[in-house]
Coordinates of N, CA and C in Angstrom, one line a residue:
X1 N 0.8 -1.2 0.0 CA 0.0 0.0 0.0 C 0.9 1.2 0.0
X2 N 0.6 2.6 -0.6 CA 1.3 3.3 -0.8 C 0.8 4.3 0.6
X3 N 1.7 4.9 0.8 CA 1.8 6.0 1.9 C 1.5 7.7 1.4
X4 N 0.6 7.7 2.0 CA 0.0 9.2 1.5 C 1.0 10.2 2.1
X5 N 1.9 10.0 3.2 CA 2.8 10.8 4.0 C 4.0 10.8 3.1
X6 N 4.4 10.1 2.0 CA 5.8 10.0 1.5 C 5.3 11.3 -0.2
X7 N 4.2 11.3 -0.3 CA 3.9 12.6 -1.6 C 3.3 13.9 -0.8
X8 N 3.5 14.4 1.0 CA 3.3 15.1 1.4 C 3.8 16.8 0.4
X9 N 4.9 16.7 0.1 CA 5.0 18.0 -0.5 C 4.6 17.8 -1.9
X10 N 4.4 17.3 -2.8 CA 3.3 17.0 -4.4 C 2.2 17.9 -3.8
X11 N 1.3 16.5 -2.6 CA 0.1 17.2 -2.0 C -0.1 18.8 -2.0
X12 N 0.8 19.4 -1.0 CA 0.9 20.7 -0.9 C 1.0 21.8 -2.0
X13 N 2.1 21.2 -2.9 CA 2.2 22.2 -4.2 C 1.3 22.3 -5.1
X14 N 0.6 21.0 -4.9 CA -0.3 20.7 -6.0 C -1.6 21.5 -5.6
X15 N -1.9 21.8 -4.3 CA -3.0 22.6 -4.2 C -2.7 23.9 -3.9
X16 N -1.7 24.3 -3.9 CA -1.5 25.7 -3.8 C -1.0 26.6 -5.3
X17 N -0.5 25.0 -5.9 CA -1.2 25.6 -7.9 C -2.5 25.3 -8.2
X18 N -3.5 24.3 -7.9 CA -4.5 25.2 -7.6 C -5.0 26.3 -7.6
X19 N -5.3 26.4 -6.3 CA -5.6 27.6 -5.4 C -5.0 28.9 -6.5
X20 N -3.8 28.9 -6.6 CA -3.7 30.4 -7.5 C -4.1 29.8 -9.0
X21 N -4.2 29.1 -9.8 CA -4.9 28.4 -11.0 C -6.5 29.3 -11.1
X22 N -7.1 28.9 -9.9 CA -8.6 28.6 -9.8 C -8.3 30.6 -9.6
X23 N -7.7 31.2 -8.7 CA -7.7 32.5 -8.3 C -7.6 33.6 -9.9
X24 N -6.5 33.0 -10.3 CA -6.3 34.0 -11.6 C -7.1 34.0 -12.6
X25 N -7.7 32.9 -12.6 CA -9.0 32.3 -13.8 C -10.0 33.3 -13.2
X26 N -10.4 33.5 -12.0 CA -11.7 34.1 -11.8 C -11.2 35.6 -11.8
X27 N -10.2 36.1 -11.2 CA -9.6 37.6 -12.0 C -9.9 37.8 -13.0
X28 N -8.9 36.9 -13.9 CA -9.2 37.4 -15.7 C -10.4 37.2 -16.2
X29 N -11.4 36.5 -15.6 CA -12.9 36.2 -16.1 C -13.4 37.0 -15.6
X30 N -13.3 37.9 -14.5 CA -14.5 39.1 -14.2 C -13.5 40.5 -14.8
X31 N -12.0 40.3 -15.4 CA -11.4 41.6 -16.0 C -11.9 41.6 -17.9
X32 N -12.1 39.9 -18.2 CA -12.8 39.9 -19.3 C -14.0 40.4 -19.7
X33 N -14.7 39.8 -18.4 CA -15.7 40.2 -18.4 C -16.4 42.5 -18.2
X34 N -15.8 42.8 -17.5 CA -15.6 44.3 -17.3 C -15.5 44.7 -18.5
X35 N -14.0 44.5 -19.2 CA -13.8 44.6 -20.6 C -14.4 44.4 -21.4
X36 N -15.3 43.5 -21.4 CA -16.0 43.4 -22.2 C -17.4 44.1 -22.4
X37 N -17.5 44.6 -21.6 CA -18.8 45.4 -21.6 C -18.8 47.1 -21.8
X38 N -17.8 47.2 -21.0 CA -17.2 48.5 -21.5 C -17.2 48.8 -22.7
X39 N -16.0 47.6 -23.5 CA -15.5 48.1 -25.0 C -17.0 47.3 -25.7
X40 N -18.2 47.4 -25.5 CA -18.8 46.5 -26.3 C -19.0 45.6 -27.0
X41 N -17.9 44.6 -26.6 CA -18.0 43.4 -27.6 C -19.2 42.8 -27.1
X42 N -19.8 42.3 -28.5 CA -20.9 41.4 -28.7 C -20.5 40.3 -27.5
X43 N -21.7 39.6 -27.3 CA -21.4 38.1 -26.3 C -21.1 37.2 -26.9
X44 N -20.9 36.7 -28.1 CA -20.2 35.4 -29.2 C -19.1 35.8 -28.6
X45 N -18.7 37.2 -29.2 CA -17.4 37.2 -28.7 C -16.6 36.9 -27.7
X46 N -17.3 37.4 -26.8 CA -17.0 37.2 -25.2 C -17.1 35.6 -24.8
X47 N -17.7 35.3 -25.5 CA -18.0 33.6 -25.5 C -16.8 32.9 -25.9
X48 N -16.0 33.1 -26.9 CA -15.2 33.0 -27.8 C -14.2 33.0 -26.8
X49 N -13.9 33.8 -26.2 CA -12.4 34.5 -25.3 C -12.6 33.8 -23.8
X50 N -13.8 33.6 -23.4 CA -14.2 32.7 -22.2 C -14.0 30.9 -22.3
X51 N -13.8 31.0 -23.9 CA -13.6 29.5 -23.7 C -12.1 29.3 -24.1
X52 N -11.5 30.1 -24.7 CA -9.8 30.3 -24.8 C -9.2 30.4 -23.4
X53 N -10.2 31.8 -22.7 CA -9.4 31.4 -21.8 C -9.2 30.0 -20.7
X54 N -11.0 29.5 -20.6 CA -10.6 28.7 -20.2 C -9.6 27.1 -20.5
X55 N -9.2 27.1 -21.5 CA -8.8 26.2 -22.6 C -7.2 27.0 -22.0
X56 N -6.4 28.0 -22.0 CA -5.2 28.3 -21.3 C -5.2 27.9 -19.7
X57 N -6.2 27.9 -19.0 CA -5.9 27.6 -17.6 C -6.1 26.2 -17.4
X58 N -6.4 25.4 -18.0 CA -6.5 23.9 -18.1 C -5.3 23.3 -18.2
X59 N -5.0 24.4 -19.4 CA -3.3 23.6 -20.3 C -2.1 24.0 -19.5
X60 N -1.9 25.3 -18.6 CA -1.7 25.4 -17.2 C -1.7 24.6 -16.1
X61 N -2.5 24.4 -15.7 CA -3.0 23.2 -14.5 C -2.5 22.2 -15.0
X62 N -2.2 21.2 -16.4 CA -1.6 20.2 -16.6 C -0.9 20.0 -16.3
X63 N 0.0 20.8 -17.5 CA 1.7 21.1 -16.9 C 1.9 21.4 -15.6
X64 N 1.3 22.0 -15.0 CA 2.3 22.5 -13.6 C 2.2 21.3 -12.9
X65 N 0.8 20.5 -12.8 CA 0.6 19.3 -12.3 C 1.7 18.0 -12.2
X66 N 1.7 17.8 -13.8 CA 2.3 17.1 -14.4 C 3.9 17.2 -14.3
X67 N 4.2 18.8 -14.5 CA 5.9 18.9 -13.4 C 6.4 18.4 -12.2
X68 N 5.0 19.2 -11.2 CA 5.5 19.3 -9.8 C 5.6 17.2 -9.5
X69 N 4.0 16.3 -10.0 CA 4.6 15.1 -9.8 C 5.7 14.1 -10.6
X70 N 6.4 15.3 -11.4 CA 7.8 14.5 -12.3 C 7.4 13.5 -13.1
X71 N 6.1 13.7 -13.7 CA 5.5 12.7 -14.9 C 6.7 13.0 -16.1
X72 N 7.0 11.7 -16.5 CA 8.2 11.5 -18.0 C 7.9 12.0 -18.9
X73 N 7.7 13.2 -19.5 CA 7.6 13.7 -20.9 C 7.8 13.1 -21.6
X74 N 8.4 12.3 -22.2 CA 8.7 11.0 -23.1 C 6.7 10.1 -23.0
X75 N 6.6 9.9 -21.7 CA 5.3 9.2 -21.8 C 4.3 9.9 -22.4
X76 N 4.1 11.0 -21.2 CA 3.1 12.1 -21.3 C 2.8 12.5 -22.5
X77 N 4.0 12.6 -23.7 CA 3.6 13.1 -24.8 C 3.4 12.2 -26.1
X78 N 3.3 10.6 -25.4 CA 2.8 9.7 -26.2 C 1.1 9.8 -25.5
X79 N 1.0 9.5 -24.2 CA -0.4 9.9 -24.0 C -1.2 10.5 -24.8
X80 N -1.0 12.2 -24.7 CA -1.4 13.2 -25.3 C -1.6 12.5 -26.8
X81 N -0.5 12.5 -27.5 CA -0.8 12.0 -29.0 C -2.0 11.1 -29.1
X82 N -1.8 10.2 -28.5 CA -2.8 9.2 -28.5 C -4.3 9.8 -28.2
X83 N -4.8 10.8 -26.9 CA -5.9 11.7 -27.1 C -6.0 12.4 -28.1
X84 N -5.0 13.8 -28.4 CA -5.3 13.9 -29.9 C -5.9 13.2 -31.0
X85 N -5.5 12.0 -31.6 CA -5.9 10.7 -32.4 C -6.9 10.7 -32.3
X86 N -7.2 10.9 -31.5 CA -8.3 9.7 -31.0 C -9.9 10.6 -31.3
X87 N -9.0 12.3 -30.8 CA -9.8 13.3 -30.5 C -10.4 13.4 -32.1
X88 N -9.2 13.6 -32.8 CA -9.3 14.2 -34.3 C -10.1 13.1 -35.2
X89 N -9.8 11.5 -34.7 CA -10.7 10.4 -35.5 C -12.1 11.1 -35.4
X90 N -12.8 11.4 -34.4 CA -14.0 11.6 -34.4 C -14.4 12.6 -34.9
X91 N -13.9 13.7 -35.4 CA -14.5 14.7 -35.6 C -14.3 14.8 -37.2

């Protein structure tokens, strides 16, 4: 059985990227959002830039994840390939 005490600092880093992940996302989503109203962009638009942004804080939260627990890039980027594939068959 693995020991939850021996990835004590993973644990910690990983939620305190998090915690500022989830923090900045809701900044730039109500600075988007501000901006957005101000400079009148239509709501597609805004739609458009809400899903980018969310789509950068994801791809964020991967990697940092994926650093802080020392996942192999070598694997990780056969994984990924393989979702892509898999993503692009379907569509």
């Amino acid at each position: 059985m693995i020991d939850p005490m021996s990835f004590k600092s993973e644990i910690l880093y990983t939620i305190i990227l998090l915690v500022i992940i989830f923090s900045l996302h809701y900044l730039n989503k109500s600075a988007i959002r501000r901006f957005g109203r101000s400079s009148s962009i239509d709501m597609n638009s805004r739609k458009v830039i809400f899903y980018l942004n969310n789509l950068l804080f994801s791809i964020l939260a991967i990697v940092g994840i994926s650093l802080i627990w020392g996942v192999n890039l070598e694997d990780f980027s056969v994984f990924l390939s393989s979702v892509l594939a898999l993503i692009s068959s379907t569509f």
